Every structure is written in structure tokens, then in C-alpha cells.
CSV table of C-alpha atoms and ligand atoms in Angstrom, one decimal:
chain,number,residue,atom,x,y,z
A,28,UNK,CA,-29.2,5.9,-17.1
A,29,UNK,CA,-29.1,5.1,-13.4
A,30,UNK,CA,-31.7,7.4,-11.9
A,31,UNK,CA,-29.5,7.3,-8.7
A,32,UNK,CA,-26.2,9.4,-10.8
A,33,UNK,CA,-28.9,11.5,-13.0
A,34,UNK,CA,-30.5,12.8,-9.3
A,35,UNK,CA,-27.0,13.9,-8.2
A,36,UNK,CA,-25.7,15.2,-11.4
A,37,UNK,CA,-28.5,17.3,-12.2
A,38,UNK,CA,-28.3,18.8,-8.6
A,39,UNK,CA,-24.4,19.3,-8.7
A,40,UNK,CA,-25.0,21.1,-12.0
A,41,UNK,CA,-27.5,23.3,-10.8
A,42,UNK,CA,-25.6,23.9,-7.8
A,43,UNK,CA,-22.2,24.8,-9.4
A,44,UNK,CA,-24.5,26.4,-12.3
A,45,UNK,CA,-25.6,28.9,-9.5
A,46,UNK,CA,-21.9,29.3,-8.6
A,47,UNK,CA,-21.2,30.5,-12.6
A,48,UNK,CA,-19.2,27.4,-12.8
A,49,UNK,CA,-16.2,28.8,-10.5
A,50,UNK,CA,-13.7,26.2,-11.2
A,51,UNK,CA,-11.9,26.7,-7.5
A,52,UNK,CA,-15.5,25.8,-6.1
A,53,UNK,CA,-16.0,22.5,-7.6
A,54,UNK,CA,-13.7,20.0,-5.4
A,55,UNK,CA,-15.2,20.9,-2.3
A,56,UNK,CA,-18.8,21.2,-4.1
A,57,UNK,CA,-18.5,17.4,-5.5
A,58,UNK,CA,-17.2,16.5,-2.1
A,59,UNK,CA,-20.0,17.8,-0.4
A,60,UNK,CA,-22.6,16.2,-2.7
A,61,UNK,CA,-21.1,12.5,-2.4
A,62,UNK,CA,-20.7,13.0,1.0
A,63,UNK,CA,-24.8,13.9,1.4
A,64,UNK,CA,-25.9,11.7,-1.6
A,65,UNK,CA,-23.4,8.9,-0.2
A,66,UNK,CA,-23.3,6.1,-2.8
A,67,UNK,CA,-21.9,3.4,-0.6
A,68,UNK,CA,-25.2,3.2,1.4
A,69,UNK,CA,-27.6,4.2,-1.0
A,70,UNK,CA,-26.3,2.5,-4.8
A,71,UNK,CA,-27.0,-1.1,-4.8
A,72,UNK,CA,-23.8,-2.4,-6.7
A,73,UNK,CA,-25.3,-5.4,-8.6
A,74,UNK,CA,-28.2,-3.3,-9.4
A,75,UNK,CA,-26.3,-1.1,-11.0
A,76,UNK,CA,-24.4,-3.7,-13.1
A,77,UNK,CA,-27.5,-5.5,-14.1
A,78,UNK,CA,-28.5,-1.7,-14.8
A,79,UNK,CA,-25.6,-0.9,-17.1
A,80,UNK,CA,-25.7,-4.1,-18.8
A,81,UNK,CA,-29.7,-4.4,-20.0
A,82,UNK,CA,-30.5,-1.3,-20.5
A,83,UNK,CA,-29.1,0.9,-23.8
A,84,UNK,CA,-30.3,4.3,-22.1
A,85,UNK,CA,-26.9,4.9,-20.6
A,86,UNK,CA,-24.3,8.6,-21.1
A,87,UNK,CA,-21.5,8.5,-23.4
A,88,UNK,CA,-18.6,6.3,-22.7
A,89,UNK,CA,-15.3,7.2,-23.5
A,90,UNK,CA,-12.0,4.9,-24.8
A,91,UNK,CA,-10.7,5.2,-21.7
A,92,UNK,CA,-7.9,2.7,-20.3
A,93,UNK,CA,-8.5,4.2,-17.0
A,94,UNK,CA,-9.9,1.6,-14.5
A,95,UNK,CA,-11.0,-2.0,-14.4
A,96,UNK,CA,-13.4,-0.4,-16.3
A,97,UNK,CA,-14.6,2.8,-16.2
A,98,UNK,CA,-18.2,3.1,-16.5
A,99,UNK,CA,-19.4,6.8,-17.4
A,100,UNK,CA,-23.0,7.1,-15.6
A,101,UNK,CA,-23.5,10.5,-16.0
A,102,UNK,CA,-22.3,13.4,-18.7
A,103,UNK,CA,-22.7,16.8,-19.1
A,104,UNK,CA,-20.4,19.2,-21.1
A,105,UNK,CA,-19.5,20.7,-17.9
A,106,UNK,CA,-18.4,17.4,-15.9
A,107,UNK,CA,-19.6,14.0,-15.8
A,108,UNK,CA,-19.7,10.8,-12.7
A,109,UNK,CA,-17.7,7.9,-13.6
A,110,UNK,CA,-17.6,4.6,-11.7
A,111,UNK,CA,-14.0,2.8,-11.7
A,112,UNK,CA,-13.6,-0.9,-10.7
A,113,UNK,CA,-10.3,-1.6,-9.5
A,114,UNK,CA,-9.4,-5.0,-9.8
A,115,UNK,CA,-5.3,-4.8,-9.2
A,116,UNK,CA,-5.2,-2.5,-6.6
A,117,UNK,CA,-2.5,0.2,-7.2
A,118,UNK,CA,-2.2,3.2,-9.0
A,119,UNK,CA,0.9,5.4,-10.0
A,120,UNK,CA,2.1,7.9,-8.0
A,121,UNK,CA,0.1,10.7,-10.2
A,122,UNK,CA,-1.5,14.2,-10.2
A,123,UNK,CA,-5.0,15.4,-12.5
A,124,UNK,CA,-5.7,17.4,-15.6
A,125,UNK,CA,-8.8,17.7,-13.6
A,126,UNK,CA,-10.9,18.4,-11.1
A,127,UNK,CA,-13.6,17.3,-8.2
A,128,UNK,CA,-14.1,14.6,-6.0
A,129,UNK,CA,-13.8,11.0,-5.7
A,130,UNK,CA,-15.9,8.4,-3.5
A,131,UNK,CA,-15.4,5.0,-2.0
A,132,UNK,CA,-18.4,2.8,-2.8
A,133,UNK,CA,-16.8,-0.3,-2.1
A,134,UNK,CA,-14.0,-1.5,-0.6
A,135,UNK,CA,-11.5,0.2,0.9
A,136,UNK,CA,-8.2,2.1,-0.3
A,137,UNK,CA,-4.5,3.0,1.5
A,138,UNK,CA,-4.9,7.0,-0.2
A,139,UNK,CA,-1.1,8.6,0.4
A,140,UNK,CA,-0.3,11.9,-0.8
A,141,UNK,CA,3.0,13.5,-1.9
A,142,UNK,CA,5.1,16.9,-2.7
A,143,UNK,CA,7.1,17.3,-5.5
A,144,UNK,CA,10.0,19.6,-4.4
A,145,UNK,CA,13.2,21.3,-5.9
A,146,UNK,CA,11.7,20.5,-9.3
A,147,UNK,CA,13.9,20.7,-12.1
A,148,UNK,CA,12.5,20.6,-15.6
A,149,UNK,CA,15.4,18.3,-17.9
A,150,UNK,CA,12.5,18.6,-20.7
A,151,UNK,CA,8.5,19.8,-21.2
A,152,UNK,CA,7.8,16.0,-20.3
A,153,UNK,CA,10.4,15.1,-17.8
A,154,UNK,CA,11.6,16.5,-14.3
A,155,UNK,CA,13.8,15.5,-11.6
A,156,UNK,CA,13.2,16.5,-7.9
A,157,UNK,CA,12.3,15.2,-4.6
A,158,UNK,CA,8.8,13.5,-3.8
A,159,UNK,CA,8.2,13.6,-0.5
A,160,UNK,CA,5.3,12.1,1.4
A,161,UNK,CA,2.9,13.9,2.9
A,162,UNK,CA,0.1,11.5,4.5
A,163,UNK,CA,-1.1,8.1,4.4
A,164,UNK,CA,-4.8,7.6,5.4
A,165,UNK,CA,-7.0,4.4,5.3
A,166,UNK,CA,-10.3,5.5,3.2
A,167,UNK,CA,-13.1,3.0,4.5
A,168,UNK,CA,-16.2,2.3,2.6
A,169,UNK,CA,-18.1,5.8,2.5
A,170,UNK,CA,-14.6,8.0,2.7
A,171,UNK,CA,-15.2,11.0,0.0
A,172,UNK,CA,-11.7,13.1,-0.8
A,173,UNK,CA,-11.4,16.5,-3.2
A,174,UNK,CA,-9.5,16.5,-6.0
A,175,UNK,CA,-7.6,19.2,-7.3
A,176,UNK,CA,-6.0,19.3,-10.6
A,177,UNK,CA,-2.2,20.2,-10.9
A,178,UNK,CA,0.3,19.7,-8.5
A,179,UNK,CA,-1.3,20.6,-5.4
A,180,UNK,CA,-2.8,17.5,-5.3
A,181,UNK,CA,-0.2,14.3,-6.0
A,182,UNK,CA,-1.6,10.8,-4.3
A,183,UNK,CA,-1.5,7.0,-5.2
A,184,UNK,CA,-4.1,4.8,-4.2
A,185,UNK,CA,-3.7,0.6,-3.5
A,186,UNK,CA,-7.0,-0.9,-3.4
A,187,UNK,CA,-7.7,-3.5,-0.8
A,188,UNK,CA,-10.9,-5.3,-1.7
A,189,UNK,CA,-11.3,-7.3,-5.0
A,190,UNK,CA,-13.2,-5.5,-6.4
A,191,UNK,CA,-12.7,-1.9,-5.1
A,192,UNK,CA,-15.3,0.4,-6.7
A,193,UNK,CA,-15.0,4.2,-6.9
A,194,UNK,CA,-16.9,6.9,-7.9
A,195,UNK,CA,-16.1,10.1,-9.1
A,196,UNK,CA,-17.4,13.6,-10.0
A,197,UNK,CA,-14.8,15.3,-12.3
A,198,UNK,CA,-14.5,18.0,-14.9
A,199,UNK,CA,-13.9,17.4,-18.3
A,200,UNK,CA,-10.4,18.8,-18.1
A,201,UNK,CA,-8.8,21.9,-16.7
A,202,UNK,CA,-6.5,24.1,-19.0
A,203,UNK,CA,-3.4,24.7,-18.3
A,204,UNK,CA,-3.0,22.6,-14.9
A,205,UNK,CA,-1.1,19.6,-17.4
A,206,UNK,CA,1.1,17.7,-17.9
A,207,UNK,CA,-0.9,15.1,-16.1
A,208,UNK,CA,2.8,13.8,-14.4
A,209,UNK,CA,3.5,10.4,-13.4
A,210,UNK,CA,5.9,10.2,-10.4
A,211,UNK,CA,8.6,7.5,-10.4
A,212,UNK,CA,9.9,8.0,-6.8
A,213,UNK,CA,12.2,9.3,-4.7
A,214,UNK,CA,12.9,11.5,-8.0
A,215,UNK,CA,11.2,11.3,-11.1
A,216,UNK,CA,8.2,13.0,-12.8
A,217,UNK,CA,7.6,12.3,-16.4
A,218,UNK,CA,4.4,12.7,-18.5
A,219,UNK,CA,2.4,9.5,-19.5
A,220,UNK,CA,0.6,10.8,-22.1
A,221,UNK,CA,2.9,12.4,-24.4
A,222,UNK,CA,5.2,9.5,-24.6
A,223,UNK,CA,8.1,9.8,-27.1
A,224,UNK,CA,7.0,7.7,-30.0
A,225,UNK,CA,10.0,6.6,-31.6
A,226,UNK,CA,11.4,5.7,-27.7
A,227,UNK,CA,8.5,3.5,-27.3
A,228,UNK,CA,9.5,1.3,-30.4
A,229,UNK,CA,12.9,1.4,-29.6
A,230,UNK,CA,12.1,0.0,-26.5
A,231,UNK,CA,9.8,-2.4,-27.9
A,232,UNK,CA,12.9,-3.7,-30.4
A,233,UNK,CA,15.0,-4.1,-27.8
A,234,UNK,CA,12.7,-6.1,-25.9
A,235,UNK,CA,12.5,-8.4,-29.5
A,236,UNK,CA,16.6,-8.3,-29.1
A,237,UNK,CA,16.4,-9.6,-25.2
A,238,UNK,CA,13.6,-12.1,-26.1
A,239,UNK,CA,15.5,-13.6,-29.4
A,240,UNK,CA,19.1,-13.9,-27.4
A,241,UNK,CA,20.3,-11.1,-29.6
A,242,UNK,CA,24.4,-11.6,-29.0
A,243,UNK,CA,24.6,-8.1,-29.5
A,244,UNK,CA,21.9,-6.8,-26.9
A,245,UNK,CA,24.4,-5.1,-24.6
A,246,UNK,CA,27.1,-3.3,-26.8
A,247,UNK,CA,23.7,-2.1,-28.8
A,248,UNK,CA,22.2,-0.7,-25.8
A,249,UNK,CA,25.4,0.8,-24.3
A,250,UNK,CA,25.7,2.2,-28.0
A,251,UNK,CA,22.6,3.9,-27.6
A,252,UNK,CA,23.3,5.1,-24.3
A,253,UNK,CA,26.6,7.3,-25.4
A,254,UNK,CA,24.0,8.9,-28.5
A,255,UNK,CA,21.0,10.0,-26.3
A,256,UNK,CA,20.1,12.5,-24.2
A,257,UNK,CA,19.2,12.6,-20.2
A,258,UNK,CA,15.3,11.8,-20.7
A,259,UNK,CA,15.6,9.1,-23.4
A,260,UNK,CA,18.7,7.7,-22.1
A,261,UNK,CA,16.6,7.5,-19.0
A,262,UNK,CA,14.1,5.2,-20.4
A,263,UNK,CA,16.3,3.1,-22.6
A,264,UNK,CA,18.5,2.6,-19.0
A,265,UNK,CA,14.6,1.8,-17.3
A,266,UNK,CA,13.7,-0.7,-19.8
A,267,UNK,CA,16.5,-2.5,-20.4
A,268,UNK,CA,17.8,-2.6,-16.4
A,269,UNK,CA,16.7,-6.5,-15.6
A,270,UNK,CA,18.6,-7.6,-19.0
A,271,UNK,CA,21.2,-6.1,-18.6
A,272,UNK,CA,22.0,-7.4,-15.0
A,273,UNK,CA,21.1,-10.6,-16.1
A,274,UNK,CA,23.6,-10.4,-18.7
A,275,UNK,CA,26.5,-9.2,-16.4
A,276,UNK,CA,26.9,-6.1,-18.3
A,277,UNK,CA,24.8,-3.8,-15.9
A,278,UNK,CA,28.0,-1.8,-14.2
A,279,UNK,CA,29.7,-1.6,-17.6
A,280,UNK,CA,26.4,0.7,-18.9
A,281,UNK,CA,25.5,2.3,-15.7
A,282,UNK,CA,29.5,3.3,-16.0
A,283,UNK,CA,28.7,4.8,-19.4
A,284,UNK,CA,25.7,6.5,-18.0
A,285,UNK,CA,27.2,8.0,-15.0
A,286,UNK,CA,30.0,9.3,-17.4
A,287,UNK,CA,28.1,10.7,-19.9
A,288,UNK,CA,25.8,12.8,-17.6
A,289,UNK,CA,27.5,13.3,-14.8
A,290,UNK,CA,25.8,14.3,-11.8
A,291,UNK,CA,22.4,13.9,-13.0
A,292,UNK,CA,22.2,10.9,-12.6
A,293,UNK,CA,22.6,10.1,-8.9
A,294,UNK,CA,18.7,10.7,-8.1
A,295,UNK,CA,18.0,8.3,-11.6
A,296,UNK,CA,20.1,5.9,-10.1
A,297,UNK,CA,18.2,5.6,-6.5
A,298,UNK,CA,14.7,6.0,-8.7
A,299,UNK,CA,16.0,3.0,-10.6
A,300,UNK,CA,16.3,0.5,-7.1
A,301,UNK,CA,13.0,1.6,-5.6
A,302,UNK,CA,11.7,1.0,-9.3
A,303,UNK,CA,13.1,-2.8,-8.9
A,304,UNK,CA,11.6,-2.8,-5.1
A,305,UNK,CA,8.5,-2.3,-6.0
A,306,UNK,CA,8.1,-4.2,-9.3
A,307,UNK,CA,9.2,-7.3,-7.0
A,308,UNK,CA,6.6,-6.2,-4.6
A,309,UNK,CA,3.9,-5.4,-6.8
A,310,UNK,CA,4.7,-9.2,-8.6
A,311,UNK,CA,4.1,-10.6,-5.2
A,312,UNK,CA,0.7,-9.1,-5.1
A,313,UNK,CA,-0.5,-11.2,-7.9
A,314,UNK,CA,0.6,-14.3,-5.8
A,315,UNK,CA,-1.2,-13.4,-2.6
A,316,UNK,CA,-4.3,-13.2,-2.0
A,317,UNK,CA,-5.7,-13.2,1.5
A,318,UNK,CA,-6.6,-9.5,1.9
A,319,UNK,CA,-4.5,-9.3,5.2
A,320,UNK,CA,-1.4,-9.9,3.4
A,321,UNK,CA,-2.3,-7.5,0.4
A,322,UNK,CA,-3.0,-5.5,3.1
A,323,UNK,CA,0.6,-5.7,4.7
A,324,UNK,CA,2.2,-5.2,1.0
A,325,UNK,CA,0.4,-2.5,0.4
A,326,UNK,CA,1.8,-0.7,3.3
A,327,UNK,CA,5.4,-1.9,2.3
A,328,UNK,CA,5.0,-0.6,-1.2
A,329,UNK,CA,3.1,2.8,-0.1
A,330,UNK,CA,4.8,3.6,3.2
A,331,UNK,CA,8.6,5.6,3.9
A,332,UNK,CA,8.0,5.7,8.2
A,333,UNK,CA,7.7,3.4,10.5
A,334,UNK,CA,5.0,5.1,12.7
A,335,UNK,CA,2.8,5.5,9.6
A,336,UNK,CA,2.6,1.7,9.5
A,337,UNK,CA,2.2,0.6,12.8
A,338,UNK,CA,-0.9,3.0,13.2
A,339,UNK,CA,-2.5,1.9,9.8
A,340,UNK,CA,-2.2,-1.7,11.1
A,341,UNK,CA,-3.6,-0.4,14.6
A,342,UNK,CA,-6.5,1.0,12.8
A,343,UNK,CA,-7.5,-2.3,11.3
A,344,UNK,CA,-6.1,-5.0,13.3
A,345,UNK,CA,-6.8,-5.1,17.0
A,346,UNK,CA,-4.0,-5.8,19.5
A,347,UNK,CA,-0.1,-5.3,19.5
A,348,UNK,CA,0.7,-4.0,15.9
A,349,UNK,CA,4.6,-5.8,16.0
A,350,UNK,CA,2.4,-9.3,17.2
A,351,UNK,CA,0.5,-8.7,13.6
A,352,UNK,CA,3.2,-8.0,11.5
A,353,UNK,CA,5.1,-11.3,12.9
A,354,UNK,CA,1.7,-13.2,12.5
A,355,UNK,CA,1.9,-12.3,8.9
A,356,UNK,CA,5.4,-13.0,8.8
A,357,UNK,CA,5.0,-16.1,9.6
A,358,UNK,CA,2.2,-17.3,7.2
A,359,UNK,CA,4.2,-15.5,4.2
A,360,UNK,CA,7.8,-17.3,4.8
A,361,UNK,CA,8.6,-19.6,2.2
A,362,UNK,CA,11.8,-20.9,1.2
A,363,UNK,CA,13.2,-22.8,-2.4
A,364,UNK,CA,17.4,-24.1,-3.2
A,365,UNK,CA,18.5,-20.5,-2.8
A,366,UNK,CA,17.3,-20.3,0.9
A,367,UNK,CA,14.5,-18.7,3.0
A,368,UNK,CA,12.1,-15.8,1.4
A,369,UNK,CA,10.7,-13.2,3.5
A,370,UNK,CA,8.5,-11.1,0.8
A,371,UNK,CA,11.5,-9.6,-1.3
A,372,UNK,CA,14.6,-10.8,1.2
A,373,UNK,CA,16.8,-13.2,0.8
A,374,UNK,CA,17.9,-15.3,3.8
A,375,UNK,CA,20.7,-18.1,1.9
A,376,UNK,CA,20.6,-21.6,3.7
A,377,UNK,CA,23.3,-21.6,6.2
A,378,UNK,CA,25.6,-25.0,6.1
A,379,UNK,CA,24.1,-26.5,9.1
A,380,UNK,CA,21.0,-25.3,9.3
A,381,UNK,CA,17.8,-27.8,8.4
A,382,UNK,CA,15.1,-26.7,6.2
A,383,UNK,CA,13.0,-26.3,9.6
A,384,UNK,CA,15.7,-24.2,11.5
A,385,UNK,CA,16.7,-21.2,9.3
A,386,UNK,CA,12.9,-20.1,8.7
A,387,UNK,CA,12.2,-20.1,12.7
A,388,UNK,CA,15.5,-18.4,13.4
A,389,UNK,CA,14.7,-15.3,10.6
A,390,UNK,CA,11.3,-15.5,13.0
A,391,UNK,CA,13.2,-14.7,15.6
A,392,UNK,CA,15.8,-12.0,14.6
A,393,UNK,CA,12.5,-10.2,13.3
A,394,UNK,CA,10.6,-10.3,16.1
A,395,UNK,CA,13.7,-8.8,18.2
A,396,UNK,CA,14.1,-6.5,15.8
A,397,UNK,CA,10.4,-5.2,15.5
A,398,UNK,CA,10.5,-5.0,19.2
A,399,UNK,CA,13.9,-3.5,20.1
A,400,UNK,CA,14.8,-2.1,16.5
A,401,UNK,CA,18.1,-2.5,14.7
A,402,UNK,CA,20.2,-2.9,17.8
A,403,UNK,CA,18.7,-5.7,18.7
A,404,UNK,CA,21.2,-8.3,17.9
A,405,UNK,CA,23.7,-6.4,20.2
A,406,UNK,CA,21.5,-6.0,22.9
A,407,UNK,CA,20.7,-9.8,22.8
A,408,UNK,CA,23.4,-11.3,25.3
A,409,UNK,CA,23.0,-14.6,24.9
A,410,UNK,CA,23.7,-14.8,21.1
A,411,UNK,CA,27.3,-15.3,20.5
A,412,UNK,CA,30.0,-16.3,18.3
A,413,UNK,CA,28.5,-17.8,15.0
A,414,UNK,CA,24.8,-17.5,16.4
A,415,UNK,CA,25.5,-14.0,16.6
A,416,UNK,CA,27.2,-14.2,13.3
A,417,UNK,CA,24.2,-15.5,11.8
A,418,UNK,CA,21.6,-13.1,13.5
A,419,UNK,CA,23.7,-10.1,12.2
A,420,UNK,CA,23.4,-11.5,8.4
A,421,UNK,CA,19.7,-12.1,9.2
A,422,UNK,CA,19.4,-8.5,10.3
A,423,UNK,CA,21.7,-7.0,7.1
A,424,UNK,CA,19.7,-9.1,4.9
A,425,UNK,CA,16.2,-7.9,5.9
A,426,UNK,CA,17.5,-4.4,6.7
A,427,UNK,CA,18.4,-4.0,2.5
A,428,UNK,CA,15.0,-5.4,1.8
A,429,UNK,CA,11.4,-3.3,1.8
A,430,UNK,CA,11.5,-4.6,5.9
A,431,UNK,CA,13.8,-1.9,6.5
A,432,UNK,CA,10.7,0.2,6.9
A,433,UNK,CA,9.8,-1.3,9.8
A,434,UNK,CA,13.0,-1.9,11.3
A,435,UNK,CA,15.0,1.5,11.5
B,88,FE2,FE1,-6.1,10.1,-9.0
């Protein structure tokens, strides 16, 4: 066992011992001993890895899938400390069954943290409502944040470094502050663990259907959609979206949907599109990989207001925040036969535009946008007639795309 995470668990069990265990006391005491014991300056990482590996003397380690891995370095009936490596960088919008304090040893994370409002519980597992973000905060190396279990404490966390490592002092579990929710936003909760069974197959054979050209995919699935309930109907609808749309048949069983549950299903429908935002997004990530750009995507995926971007860029990137953003712009632009790619928007070749032109001129309609906002192309006297013309589909184009963020 490391005798760094022995040293601090034994102290935060005396500590919290001499506190009879007071459950509302143990965030801010697991804060405060990170914060005095500080990992990041005082655990040498590959020491601790060479540690782990040679020696057999090491806590309990559980099955768990969380992390990239988890690494349990100290355990106590009470609590235990757990390293995470983070190799991906995001995590789900969620909240804990637990309780305590998390550290960054290294690398650095974009933490935000949400409300869940006007919830309405459709089933013990499922919920619709409103998340709203509360704050967005850079953690640098050495950053320590409570954690409280239930719903007063719903964040997401995107990794920057490769790896980030984490490390955190948590209680076993805490009664009654469950289900451990998963938040699909702008709307949905739904609980990860207690996953319908019999769904998760269904899923799985449609998925067999999609792969195998089944000729009978969409009437099944619309089939299925008339039979089930909100919740199920719900994840039959998520998993078989991209299919269906490819198939031409998407309107035909978002028609049945609509029908079928009537109101309901207006916030399902917009969780649905920022569902497909960010799985494009998030499938970009695994392309890019200079730290500034998964840096930039990060914000994109994480972030609903403008000002919150501009001052997380501030914060790491000297100089005129709009300057950065087009700097970035311009090393991610990339165009194929469809036209010219800006991250997830779609600028189609224009008839007499060369290969060289169109990518300069979406440069150019961003940067007047990033400096003088959507009415930009208005203001702009000297674009006219089909300039103009073309500016203004630049603009819709990035305005239905995750730039919007930054161009309101
Ligand atoms: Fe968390």
C-alpha cells in the first residue's frame, strides 16, 4: 500500500472518527485533507504505478467500470481513496450515491455543474425536467472540490490532459440519496444502473436487425413504438434514431411517437438533437488531438453561454479570446465532395467557388461574426447581391451548428 494514501486515510479516519462519523461533515473534511495533504505536489505518479504494479500489499479493488482504471489505494469500511485515470476525457452529466471529495493530481479538467428543475418523475428510473447550468470552472493541477451525494451536487467533468488522474476520498455509499441519475440534457434524467433488462436486448436485436439490412427494421421499430410506454419508448426511439434517418423513415416514427404521447414528448425531442450534437462532437474528439483543440471542443460540448467561453479561453490563452478561437478555426477547417467542415457544420461547395475560396470566405463570415455577432452580415456594407447571399448561408449554416454558442 502506498504509504503516501495510508498517512491520509488513517488521519481522515481519525478525524471524521472524532466527528462520530457525521455524514454532512465528510465533503468538506475530505476537502480539507487533500487540500493540506495535496497529492499533485507531493505523489510522484510513476512511483505510484511502479508501486501498484510490484508490490501485492495493496487494499481491495473493486469490479468497477468506473475510470480508465480505477485504482483503490486505500479502504476502510467507512470510506476508501481511489485514483481514476482518465484517458477519454468526458463524463456524463451525473450526480453520486456518495459522498467526499475529489482531487486533481494531474492534468487538468473543464468541472460544470447543473440544476435539475421542474422534475417530473414518468417512472422510479426516469424523469423529465429542465437541467440548467449552474457554473463552469477550469480545475488546474492541485484544484480539490466537495462532493455531495444526491441532487445537490450534479456536474460533468472533460478531462484535458491524456492522462488526467484524479483522486478521490469517498464513502462507501449513502442511503437513500439514489438513484445515482444520469442527465441526458436539456431534459432527461434516467438511472444507469437499474437499466431495464429486457430493453437492453431489445436494443441490442435491433442493432443485429440494422447491421444484417433487416428489410423489416423500420415497420418493426415503429411497431414497437405504438406497444410501449413513455420510458422504453424513449430508449427504443434513442437507439434506433441514426437508422432510422438513414433509412428515410425517421418523420414517419417520430410522427407515431408524437401521436402516441402527446405532449411529452416535446422536451424528448430537443434531448434527442443535443444527443446527436454531442455524439458528433464527442466523435471528433477521438480525431483531434492537440490539447488546444480538445480544449476548444470541450468548451463546445460543455458550455450553453457565450461569456462562459470567452473567459475559460481568457484563462488559458493569453490575448484577444475571438483571435484564438479563429486561430483554431483555422487549423481545424477541413473540407471533402460534400463541401467545407467547420467541427460539426456544414458549408456545401458553392458553384463557383475553388477548393481554396469557400474555406477562406467561412474564415471570414466567422471572424465578423465573433466580432460583431449575428448581425454581422447586415452591418457589412460592402457585401452585396450573391456575396451577401452567400455570407448569409455561411452564417445560417454555422448558426444551426455547436458555433451558435459563440455567435448569438
Ligand atoms: Fe462525479
Amino acid at each position: 500500500m502506498d504509504p503516501f494514501f495510508k498517512k491520509l486515510g488513517e488521519s481522515v479516519y481519525d478525524q471524521w472518527k472524532k466527528a462520530n462519523f457525521d455524514l454532512t461533515l465528510f465533503p468538506d473534511l475530505a476537502r480539507k485533507a487533500l487540500e493540506k495533504s495535496k497529492p499533485s505536489a507531493h505523489v510522484d505518479l510513476q512511483e505510484l504505478i511502479h508501486e501498484f504494479l510490484l508490490q501485492d500489499d495493496q487494499p481491495f479493488q473493486t469490479a468497477s467500470g468506473f475510470g480508465q482504471p480505477e485504482l483503490i489505494l486505500f479502504d476502510n469500511p467507512k470510506f476508501y481513496i481511489q485514483a481514476l485515470f482518465w484517458l477519454d476525457g468526458t463524463t456524463d452529466i451525473h450526480q453520486h450515491e456518495f459522498s467526499g471529495a475529489f482531487h486533481v493530481m494531474a492534468g487538468s479538467s473543464i468541472h460544470s455543474t447543473y440544476e435539475f428543475e421542474k422534475a417530473k418523475q414518468i417512472t422510479a428510473h426516469f424523469r423529465l425536467g429542465d437541467l440548467k447550468l449552474r457554473d463552469v470552472t477550469l480545475l488546474k493541477t492541485g484544484s480539490t472540490v466537495p462532493i455531495t451525494s444526491g441532487r445537490a451536487c450534479i456536474h460533468s467533468l472533460f478531462h484535458l490532459e491524456t492522462p488526467s488522474v484524479t483522486i478521490v476520498i469517498r464513502t462507501h455509499s449513502d442511503p437513500g440519496t439514489g438513484p445515482q441519475f444520469t442527465y441526458l440534457p436539456p431534459h432527461v434524467a434516467l438511472d444507469p444502473i437499474q437499466q431495464d433488462a429486457l430493453t437492453t436486448r431489445r436494443k441490442q436485436l435491433l442493432d443485429v436487425l440494422e447491421q444484417t439490412g433487416a428489410p423489416d427494421y423500420a415497420d418493426l421499430v415503429l411497431e414497437m413504438l405504438d406497444e410501449l410506454d413513455l420510458e422504453r419508448g424513449f430508449f427504443i426511439i434513442q437507439n434506433c434514431i441514426g437508422h432510422l434517418r438513414n433509412l428515410g423513415e425517421w418523420d414517419r416514427a417520430w410522427s407515431l411517437f408524437a401521436r402516441k404521447h402527446g405532449s411529452a414528448v416535446i422536451p424528448i425531442k430537443q434531448t434527442l438533437e443535443e444527443i446527436i450534437r454531442r455524439d458528433a462532437l464527442t466523435a471528433m474528439r477521438a480525431t483531434v488531438e492537440d490539447v488546444e483543440h480538445r480544449f476548444f471542443l470541450a468548451l463546445l460540448l460543455n458550455l450553453e453561454r457565450r461569456e462562459d467561453l470567452l473567459r475559460l479561453i481568457t484563462s488559458r490563452h493569453r490575448g484577444n479570446a475571438a483571435t484564438t478561437i479563429l486561430r483554431w478555426a483555422s487549423e481545424l477547417i477541413q473540407f471533402d465532395e460534400t463541401g467545407v467542415w467547420l467541427l460539426d457544420a456544414r458549408i456545401p461547395w458553392m458553384n463557383d467557388h475553388e477548393e481554396e475560396e469557400l474555406p477562406s470566405l467561412v474564415l471570414e463570415v466567422l471572424d465578423h461574426l465573433l466580432k460583431n455577432g449575428g448581425s454581422a452580415v447586415k452591418k457589412q456594407s460592402g457585401w452585396k447581391g450573391s456575396q451577401a447571399a452567400k455570407f448569409a448561408l455561411i452564417k445560417v449554416r454555422l448558426m444551426s451548428s455547436s458555433w451558435r454558442v459563440l455567435l448569438r
